[in-house]
Short mmCIF file of C-alpha atoms in Angstrom, two decimals:
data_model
loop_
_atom_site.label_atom_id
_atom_site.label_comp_id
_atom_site.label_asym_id
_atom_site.label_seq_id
_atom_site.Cartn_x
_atom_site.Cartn_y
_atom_site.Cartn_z
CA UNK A 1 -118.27 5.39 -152.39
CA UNK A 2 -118.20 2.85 -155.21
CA UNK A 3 -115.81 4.71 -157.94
CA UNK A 4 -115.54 1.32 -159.99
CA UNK A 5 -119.67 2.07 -160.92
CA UNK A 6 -118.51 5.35 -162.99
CA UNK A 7 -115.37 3.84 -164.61
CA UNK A 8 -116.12 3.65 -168.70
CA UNK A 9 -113.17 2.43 -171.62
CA UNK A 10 -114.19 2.33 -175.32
CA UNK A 11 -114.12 -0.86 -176.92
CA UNK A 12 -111.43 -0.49 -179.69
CA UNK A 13 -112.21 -2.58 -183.22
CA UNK A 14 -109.64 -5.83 -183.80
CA UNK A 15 -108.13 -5.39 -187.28
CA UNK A 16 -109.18 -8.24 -189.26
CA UNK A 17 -107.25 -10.82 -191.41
CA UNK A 18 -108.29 -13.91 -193.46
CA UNK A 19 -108.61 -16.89 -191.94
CA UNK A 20 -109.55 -20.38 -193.23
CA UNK A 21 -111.72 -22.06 -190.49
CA UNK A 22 -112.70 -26.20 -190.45
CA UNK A 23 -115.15 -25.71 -193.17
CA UNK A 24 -112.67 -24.84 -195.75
CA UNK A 25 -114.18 -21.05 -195.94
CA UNK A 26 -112.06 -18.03 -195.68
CA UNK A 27 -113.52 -15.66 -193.00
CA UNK A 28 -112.21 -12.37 -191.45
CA UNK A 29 -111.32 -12.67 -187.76
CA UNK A 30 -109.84 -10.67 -185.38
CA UNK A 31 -106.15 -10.32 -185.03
CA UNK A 32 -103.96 -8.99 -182.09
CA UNK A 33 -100.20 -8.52 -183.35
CA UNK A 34 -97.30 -8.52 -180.83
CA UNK A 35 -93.95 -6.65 -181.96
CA UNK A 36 -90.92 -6.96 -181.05
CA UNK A 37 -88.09 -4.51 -180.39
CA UNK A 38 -84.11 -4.26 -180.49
CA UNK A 39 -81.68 -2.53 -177.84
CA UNK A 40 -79.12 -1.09 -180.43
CA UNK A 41 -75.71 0.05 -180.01
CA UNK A 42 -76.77 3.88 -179.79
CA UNK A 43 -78.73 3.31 -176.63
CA UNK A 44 -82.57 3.33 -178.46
CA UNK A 45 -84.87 0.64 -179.76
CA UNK A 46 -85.27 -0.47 -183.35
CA UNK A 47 -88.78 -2.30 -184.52
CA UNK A 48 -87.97 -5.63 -185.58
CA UNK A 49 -89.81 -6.54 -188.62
CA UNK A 50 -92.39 -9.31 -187.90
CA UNK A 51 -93.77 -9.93 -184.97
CA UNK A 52 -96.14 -12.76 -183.53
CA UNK A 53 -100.10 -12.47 -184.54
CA UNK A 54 -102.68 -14.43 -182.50
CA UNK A 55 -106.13 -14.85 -184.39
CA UNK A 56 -109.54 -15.57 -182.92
CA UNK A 57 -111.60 -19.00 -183.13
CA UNK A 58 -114.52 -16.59 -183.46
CA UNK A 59 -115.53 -13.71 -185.93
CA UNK A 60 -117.16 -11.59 -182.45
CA UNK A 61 -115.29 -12.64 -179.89
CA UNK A 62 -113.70 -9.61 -177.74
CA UNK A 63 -110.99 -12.06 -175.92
CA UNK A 64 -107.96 -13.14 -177.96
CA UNK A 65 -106.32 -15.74 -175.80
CA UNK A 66 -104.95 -19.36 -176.60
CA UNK A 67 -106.54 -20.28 -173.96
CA UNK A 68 -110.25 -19.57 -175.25
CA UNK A 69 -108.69 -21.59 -178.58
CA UNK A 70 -107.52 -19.17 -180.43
CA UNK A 71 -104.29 -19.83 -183.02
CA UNK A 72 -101.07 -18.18 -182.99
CA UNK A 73 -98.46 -17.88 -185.85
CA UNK A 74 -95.55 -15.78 -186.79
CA UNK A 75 -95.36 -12.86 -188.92
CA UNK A 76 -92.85 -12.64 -191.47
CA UNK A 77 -92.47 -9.13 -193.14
CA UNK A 78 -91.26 -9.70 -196.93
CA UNK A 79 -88.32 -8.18 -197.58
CA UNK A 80 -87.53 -5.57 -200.87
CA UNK A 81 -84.17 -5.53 -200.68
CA UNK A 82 -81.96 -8.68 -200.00
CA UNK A 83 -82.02 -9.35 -196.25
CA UNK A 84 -78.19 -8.49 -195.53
CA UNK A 85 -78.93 -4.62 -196.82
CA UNK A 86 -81.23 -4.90 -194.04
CA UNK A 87 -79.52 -2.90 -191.20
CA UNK A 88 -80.18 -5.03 -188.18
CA UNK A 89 -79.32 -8.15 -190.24
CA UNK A 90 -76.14 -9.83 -189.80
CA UNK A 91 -74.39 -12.28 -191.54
CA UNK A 92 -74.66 -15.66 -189.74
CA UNK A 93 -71.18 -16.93 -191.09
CA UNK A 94 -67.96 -14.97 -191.57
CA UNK A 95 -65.64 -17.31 -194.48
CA UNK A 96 -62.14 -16.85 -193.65
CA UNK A 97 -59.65 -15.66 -195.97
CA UNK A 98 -56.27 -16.83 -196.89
CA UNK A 99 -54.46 -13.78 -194.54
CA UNK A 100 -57.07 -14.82 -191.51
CA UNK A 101 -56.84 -18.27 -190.34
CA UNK A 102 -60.70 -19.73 -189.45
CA UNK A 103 -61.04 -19.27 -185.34
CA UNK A 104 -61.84 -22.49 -183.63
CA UNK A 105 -65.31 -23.16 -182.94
CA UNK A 106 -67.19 -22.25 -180.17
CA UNK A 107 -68.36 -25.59 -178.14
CA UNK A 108 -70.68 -23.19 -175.81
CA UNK A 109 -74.74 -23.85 -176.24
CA UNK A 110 -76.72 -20.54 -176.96
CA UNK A 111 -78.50 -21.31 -174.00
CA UNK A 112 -77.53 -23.39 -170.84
CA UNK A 113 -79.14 -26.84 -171.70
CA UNK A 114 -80.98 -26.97 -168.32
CA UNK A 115 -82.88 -23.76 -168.69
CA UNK A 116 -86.73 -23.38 -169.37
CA UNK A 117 -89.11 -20.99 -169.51
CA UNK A 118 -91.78 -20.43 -167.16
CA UNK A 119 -94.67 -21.43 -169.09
CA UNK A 120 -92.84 -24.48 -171.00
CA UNK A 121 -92.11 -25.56 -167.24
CA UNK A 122 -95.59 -25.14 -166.45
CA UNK A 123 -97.14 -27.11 -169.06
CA UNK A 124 -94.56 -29.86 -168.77
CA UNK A 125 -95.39 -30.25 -165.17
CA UNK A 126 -99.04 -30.41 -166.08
CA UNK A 127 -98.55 -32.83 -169.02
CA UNK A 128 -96.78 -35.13 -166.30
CA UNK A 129 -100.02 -34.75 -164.48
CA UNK A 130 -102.49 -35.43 -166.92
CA UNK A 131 -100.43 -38.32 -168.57
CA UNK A 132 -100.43 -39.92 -165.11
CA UNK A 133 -104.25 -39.06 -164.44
CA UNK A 134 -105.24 -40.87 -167.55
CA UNK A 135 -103.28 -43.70 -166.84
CA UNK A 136 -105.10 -44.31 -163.43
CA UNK A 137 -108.20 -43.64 -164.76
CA UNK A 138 -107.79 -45.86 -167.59
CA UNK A 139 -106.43 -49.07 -164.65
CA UNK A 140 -109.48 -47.95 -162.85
CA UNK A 141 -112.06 -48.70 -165.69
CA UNK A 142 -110.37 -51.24 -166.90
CA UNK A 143 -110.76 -53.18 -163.41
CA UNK A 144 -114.64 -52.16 -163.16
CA UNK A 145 -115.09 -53.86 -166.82
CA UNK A 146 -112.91 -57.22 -166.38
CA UNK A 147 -115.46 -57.48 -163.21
CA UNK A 148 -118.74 -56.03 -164.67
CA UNK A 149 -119.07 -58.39 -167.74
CA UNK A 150 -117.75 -61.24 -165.96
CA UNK A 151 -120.21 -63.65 -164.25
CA UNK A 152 -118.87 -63.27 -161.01
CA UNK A 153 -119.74 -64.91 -157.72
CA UNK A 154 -120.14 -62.59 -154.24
CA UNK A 155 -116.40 -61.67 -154.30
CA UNK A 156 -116.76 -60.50 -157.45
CA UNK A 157 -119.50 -58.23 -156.82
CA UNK A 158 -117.77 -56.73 -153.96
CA UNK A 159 -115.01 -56.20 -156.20
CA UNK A 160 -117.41 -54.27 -158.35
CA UNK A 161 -118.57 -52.11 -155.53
CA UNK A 162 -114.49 -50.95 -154.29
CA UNK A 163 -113.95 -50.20 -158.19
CA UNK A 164 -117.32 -47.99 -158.01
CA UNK A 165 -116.59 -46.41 -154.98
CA UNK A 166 -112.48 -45.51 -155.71
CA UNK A 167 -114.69 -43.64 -158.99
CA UNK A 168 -116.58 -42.05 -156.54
CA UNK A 169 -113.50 -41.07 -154.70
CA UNK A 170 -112.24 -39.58 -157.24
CA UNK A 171 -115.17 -37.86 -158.20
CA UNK A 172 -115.61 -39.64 -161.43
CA UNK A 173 -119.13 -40.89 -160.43
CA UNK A 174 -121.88 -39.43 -158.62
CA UNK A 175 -122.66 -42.77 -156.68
CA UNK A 176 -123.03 -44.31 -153.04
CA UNK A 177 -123.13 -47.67 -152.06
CA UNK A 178 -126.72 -47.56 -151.89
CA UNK A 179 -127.66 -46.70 -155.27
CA UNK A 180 -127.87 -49.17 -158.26
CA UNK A 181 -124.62 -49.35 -160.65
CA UNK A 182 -123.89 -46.55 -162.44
CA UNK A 183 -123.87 -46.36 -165.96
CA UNK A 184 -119.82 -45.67 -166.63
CA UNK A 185 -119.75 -44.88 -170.80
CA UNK A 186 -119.87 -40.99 -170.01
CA UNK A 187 -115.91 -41.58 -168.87
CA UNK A 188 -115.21 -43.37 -171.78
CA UNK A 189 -116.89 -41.56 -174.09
CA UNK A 190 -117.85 -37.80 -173.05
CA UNK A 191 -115.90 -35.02 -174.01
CA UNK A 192 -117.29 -32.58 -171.65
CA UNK A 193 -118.01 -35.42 -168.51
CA UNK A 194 -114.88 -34.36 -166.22
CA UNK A 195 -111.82 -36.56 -165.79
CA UNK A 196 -113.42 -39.19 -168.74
CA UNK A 197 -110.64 -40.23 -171.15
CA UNK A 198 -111.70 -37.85 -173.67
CA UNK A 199 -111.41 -34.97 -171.22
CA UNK A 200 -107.86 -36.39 -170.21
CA UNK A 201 -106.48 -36.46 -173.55
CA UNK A 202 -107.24 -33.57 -174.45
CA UNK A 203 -105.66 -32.30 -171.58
CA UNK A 204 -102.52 -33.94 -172.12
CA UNK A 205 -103.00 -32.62 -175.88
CA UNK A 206 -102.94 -28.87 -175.10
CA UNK A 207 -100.12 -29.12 -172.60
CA UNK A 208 -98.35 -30.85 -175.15
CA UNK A 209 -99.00 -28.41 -177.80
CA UNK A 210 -97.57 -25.98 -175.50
CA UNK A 211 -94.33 -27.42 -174.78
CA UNK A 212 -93.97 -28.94 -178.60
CA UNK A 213 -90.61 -27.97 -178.61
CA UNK A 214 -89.79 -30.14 -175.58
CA UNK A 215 -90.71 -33.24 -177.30
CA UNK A 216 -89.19 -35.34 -179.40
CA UNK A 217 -90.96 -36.27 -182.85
CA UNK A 218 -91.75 -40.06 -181.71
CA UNK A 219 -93.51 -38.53 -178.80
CA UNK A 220 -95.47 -36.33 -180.21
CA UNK A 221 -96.59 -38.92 -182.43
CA UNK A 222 -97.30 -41.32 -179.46
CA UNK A 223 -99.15 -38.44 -177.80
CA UNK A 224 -101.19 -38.13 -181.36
CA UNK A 225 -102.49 -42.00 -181.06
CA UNK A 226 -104.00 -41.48 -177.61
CA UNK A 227 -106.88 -40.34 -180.15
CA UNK A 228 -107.06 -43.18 -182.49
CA UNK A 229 -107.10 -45.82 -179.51
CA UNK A 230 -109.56 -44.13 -177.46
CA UNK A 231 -112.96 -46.17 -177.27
CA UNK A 232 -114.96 -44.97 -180.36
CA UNK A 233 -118.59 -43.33 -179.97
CA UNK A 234 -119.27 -43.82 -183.45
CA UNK A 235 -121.53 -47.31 -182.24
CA UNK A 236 -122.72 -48.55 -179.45
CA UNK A 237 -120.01 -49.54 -177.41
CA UNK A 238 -119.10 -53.48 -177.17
CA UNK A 239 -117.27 -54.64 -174.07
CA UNK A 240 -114.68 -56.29 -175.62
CA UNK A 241 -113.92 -53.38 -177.73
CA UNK A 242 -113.82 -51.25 -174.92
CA UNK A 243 -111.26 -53.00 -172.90
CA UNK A 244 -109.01 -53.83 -175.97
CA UNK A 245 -109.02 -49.54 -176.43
CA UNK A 246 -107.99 -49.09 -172.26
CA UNK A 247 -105.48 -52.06 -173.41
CA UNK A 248 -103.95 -50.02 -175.61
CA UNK A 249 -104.41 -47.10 -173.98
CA UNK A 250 -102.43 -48.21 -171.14
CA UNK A 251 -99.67 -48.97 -173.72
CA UNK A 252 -99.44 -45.78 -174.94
CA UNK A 253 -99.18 -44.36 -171.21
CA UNK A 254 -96.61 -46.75 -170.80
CA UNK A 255 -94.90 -45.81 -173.77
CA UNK A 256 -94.93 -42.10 -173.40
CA UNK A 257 -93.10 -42.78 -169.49
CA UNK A 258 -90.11 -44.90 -170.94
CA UNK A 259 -89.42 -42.47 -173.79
CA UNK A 260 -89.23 -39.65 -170.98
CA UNK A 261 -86.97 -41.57 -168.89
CA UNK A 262 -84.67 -42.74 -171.92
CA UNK A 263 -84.97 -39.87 -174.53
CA UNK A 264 -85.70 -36.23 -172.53
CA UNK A 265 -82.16 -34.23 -171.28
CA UNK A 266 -82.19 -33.97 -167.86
CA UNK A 267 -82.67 -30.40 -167.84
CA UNK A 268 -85.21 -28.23 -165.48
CA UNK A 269 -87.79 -29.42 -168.23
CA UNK A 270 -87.62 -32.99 -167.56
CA UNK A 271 -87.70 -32.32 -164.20
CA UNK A 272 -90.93 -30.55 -164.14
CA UNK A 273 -92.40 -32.99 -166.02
CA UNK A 274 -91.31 -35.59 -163.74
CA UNK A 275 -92.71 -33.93 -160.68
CA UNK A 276 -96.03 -33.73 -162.28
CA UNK A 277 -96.23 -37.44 -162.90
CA UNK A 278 -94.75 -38.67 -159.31
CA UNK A 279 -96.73 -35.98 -157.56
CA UNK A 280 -100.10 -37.04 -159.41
CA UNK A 281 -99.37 -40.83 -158.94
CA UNK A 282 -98.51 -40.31 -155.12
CA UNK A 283 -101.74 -38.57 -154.71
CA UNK A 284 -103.88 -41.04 -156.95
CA UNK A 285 -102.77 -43.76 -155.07
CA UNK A 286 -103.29 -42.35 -152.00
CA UNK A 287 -106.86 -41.59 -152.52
CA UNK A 288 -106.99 -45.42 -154.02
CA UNK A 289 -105.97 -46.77 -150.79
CA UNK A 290 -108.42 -44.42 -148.53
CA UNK A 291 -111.29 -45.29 -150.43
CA UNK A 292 -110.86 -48.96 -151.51
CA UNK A 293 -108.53 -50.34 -148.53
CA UNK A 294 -110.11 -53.03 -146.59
CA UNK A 295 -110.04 -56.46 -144.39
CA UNK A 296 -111.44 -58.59 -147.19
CA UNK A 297 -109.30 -59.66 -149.61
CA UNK A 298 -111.93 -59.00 -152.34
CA UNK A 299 -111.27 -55.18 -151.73
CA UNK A 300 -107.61 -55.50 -151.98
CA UNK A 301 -107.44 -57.34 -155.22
CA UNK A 302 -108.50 -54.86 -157.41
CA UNK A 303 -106.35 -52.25 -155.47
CA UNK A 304 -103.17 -54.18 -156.56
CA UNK A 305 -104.62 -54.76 -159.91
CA UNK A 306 -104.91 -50.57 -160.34
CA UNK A 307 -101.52 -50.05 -158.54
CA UNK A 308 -99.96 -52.35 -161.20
CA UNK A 309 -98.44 -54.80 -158.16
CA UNK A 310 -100.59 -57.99 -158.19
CA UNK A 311 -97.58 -60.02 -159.55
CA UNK A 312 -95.19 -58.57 -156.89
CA UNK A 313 -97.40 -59.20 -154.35
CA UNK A 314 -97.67 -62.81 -155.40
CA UNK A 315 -94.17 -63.17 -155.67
CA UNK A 316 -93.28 -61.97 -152.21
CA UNK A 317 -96.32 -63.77 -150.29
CA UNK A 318 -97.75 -66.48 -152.20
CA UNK A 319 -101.23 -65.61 -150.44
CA UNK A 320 -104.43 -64.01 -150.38
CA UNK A 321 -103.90 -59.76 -149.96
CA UNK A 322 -104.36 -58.90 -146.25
CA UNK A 323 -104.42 -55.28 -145.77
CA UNK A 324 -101.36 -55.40 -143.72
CA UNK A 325 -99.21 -56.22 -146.17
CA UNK A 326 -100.71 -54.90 -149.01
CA UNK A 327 -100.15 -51.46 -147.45
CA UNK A 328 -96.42 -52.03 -146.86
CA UNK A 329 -96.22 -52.81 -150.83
CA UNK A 330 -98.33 -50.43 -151.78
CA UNK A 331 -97.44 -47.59 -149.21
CA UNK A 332 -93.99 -47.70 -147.93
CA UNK A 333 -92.34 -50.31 -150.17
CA UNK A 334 -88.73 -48.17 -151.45
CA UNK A 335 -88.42 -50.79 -154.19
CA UNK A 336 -91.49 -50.77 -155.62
CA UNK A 337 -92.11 -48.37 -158.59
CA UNK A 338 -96.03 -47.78 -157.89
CA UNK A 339 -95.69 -47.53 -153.92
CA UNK A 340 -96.44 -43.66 -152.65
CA UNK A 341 -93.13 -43.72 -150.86
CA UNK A 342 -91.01 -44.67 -154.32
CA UNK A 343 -92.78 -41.42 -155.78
CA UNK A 344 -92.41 -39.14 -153.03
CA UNK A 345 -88.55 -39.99 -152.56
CA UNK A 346 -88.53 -39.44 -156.56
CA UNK A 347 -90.39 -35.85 -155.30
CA UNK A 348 -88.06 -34.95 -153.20
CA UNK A 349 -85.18 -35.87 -155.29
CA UNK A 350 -86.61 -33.57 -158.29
CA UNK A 351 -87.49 -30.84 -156.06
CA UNK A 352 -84.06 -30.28 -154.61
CA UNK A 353 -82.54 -30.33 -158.01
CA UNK A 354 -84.47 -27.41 -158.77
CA UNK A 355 -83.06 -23.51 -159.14
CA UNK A 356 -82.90 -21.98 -155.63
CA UNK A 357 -82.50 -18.37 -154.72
CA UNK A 358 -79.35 -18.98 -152.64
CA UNK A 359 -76.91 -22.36 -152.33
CA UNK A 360 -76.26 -21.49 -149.02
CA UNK A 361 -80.13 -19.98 -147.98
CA UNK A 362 -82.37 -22.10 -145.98
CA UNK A 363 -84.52 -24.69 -148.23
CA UNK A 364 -87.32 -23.70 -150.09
CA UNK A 365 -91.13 -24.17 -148.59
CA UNK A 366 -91.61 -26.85 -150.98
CA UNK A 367 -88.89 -28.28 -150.45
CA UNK A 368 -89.44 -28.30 -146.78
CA UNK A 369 -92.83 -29.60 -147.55
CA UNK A 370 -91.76 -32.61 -149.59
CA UNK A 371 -89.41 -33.84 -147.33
CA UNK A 372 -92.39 -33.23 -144.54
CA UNK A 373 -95.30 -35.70 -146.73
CA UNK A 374 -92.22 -38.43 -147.51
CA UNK A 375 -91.19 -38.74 -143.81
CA UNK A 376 -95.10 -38.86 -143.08
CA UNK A 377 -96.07 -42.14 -145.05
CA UNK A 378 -92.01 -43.47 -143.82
CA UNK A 379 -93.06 -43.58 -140.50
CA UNK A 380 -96.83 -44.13 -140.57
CA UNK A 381 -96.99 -47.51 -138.22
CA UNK A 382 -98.33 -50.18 -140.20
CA UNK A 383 -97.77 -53.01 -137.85
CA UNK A 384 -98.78 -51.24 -134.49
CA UNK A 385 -102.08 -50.21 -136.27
CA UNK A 386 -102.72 -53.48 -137.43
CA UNK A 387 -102.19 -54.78 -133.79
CA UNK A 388 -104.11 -52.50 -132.41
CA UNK A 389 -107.20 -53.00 -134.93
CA UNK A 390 -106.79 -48.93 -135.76
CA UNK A 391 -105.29 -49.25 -139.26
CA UNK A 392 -108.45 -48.78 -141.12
CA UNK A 393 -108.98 -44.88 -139.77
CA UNK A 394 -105.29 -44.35 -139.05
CA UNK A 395 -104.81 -44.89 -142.95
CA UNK A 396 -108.13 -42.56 -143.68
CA UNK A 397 -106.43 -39.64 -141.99
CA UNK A 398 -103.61 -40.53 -143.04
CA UNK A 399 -104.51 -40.23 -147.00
CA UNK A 400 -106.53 -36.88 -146.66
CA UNK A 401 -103.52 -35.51 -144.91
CA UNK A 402 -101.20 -35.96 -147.11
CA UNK A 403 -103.40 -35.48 -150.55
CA UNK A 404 -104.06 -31.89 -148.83
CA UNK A 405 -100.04 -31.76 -148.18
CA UNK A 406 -99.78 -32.66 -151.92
CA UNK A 407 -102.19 -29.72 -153.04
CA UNK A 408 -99.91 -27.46 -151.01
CA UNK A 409 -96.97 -28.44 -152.35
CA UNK A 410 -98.10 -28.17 -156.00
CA UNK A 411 -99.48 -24.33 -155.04
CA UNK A 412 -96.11 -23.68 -153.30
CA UNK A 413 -94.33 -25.36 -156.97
CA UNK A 414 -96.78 -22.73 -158.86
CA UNK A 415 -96.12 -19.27 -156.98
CA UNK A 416 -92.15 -19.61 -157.20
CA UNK A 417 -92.07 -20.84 -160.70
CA UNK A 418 -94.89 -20.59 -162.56
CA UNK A 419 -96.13 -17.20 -160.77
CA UNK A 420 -98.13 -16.05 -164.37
CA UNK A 421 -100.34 -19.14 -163.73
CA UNK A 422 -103.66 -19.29 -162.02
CA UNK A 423 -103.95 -21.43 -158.85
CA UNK A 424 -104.80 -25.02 -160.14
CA UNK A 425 -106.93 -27.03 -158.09
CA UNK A 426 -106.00 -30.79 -157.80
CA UNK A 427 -109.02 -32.66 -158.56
CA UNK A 428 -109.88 -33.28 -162.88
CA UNK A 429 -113.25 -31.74 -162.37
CA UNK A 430 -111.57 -28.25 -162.01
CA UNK A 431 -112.10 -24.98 -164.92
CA UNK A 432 -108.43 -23.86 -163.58
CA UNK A 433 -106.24 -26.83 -164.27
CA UNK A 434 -104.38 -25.90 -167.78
#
């Protein structure tokens, strides 16, 4: 009735091998080595020397899995003869000789320049994520501080209470409106508080780390001063300190989006990556806009200050935000760069660009379903709404529809490309996102 009680395996020893851990001591750990074979002309396998070793982070533990932090390098097998005696080696150049003219070179790329692997397109799509997350984040608690050491008058307060509750939105605070303020340092400053900046960056670290081979040298090294401009828990924090680090921190978000728009190939890599971000920032800003969209203009400022469009909004009305027309910037505006509709059309755009099964087949599910959540926010009716004093819970539904839409179409983007990979759920507070 239950054969999986009376099921038994013996636990097999690791092998050991030297390993010099952050104390500068040399301990054994275990070791897991992965070989590699090679077809050969006679229609068998020949063991390639080397191989790929993965070591533990911890002298007992049973799991050996980058993911649990352990290291990975590869194995080079020294050689006792010289490596052309060797006989799957091959000389890499033939000279030519005076009786055989040099062939012309081949122009053809050992591999098509679009192609990626499964799991660098995975981690690039997360890294586009997670660069975008922080980003928000850091707009979001850099509006709660210019407003929270400020001495304010009643707008100002209120202004305080949308930037508390868009946290609490996003479930980066455990907070309602009738509590006292919540003490924010845990985002700035606690690794293991989800969706703070320390959690983010490391995030965008490890997916980074994954796909090092995507990335140029300048962006890896942009990626590498996230750290050294993060606030600093080595005092007390100071306010002004702590807005001059989201300064810069914004910077270096900034920084890392033009250098993948000007430097990346436009292969399936880039793309992935630039699904992540649009998709994240479409969904961020829709949950903005549900929880912080209002009739008083003391809601919508800091909601264009987040969004990035408080100039463009004073350029185009020269007035105080109304939520009318703060929603057709913000929402449905095709020219501007932080509206949801600029980054679904973007979506969609990447999306269809992407490998199908069959030119001529139908199109794909998520496909399908990001052409569904663009056409949704296109036709949502601002201006009826607002006539009809229904905008406020029109926009509500609207929002959670289309986050959940969102959530769908990044599962659908996992199963048919990125089918080794767990289901990640959308919110930073979850164990599965990578």
């Amino acid at each position: 009735a239950r054969p999986q009680d009376w099921i038994a395996q013996e636990r097999l020893n690791f092998s050991t091998t030297p390993s010099l851990t952050s104390a500068g001591t040399v301990e054994p750990r275990p070791l897991v080595w992965r070989t590699l074979l090679s077809a050969t002309q006679r229609g068998d396998y020949e063991t390639l020397p080397g191989g790929l070793t993965r070591v533990s982070a911890a002298p007992d533990r049973w799991v050996i899995t980058m993911r649990s932090g352990s290291i990975s390098k590869d194995t080079w097998i020294a050689s006792s003869a010289p490596v052309l005696d060797h006989p799957l080696s091959r000389p890499a150049i033939s000279l030519p000789t005076a009786a055989q003219p040099a062939a012309a070179a081949s122009l053809r790329p050992a591999r098509p320049p679009s192609g990626v692997p499964s799991r660098a397109a995975d981690h690039l799509f997360w890294l586009g994520r997670y660069t975008e997350r922080l980003e928000q984040t850091v707009r979001l608690l850099r509006a709660h501080l210019r407003r929270s050491t400020s001495e304010g008058g009643l707008a100002t307060g209120e202004e305080i209470h949308t930037c508390l509750a868009l946290m609490a939105g996003l479930n980066l605070l455990d907070w309602t409106p009738d509590q006292p303020d919540p003490d924010i340092t845990p985002l700035l400053l606690d690794t293991q508080h989800p969706g703070s900046i320390p959690d983010l960056i490391e995030r965008v670290q490890f997916n980074a780390a994954a796909a090092r081979d995507r990335l140029s040298d300048d962006t890896w090294r942009l990626l590498n001063r996230l750290d050294a401009d993060a606030p600093s828990h080595r005092r007390p924090p100071q306010a002004a300190e702590m807005l001059q680090s989201l300064d810069a921190l914004i910077l270096d978000t900034a920084a890392f989006g033009g250098m993948h728009l000007d430097n990346v190939t436009r292969g399936h890599g880039w793309r992935f990556l630039e699904i992540g971000r649009r998709l994240e920032r479409a969904a961020t800003n829709l949950e903005i806009l549900r929880f912080g969209a209002g009739a008083s203009p003391a809601r919508l400022v800091p909601l264009l200050e987040i969004c990035d469009s408080t100039m463009t909004y004073r350029r185009l009305h020269f007035a105080a935000p109304t939520l009318p027309l703060t929603l057709d910037l913000l929402l449905q505006d095709e020219s501007n760069p932080r509206s949801v509709f600029f980054q679904l059309d973007a979506l969609l755009q990447q999306t269809s660009a992407l490998p199908a099964e069959s030119a001529e087949g139908p199109p794909s599910s998520e496909l399908k379903k990001a052409a569904a959540i663009r056409e949704a926010v296109q036709q949502f009716p601002i201006s009826t709404l607002s006539a009809e004093a229904r905008l406020e819970p029109a926009l509500t539904q609207l929002c959670v529809a289309q986050v959940a839409e969102l959530e769908t179409f990044s599962d659908l983007l996992t199963e048919r490309y990125f089918s080794h990979a767990n289901r990640h759920k959308y919110r930073p507070n979850s164990p599965s996102s990578p």
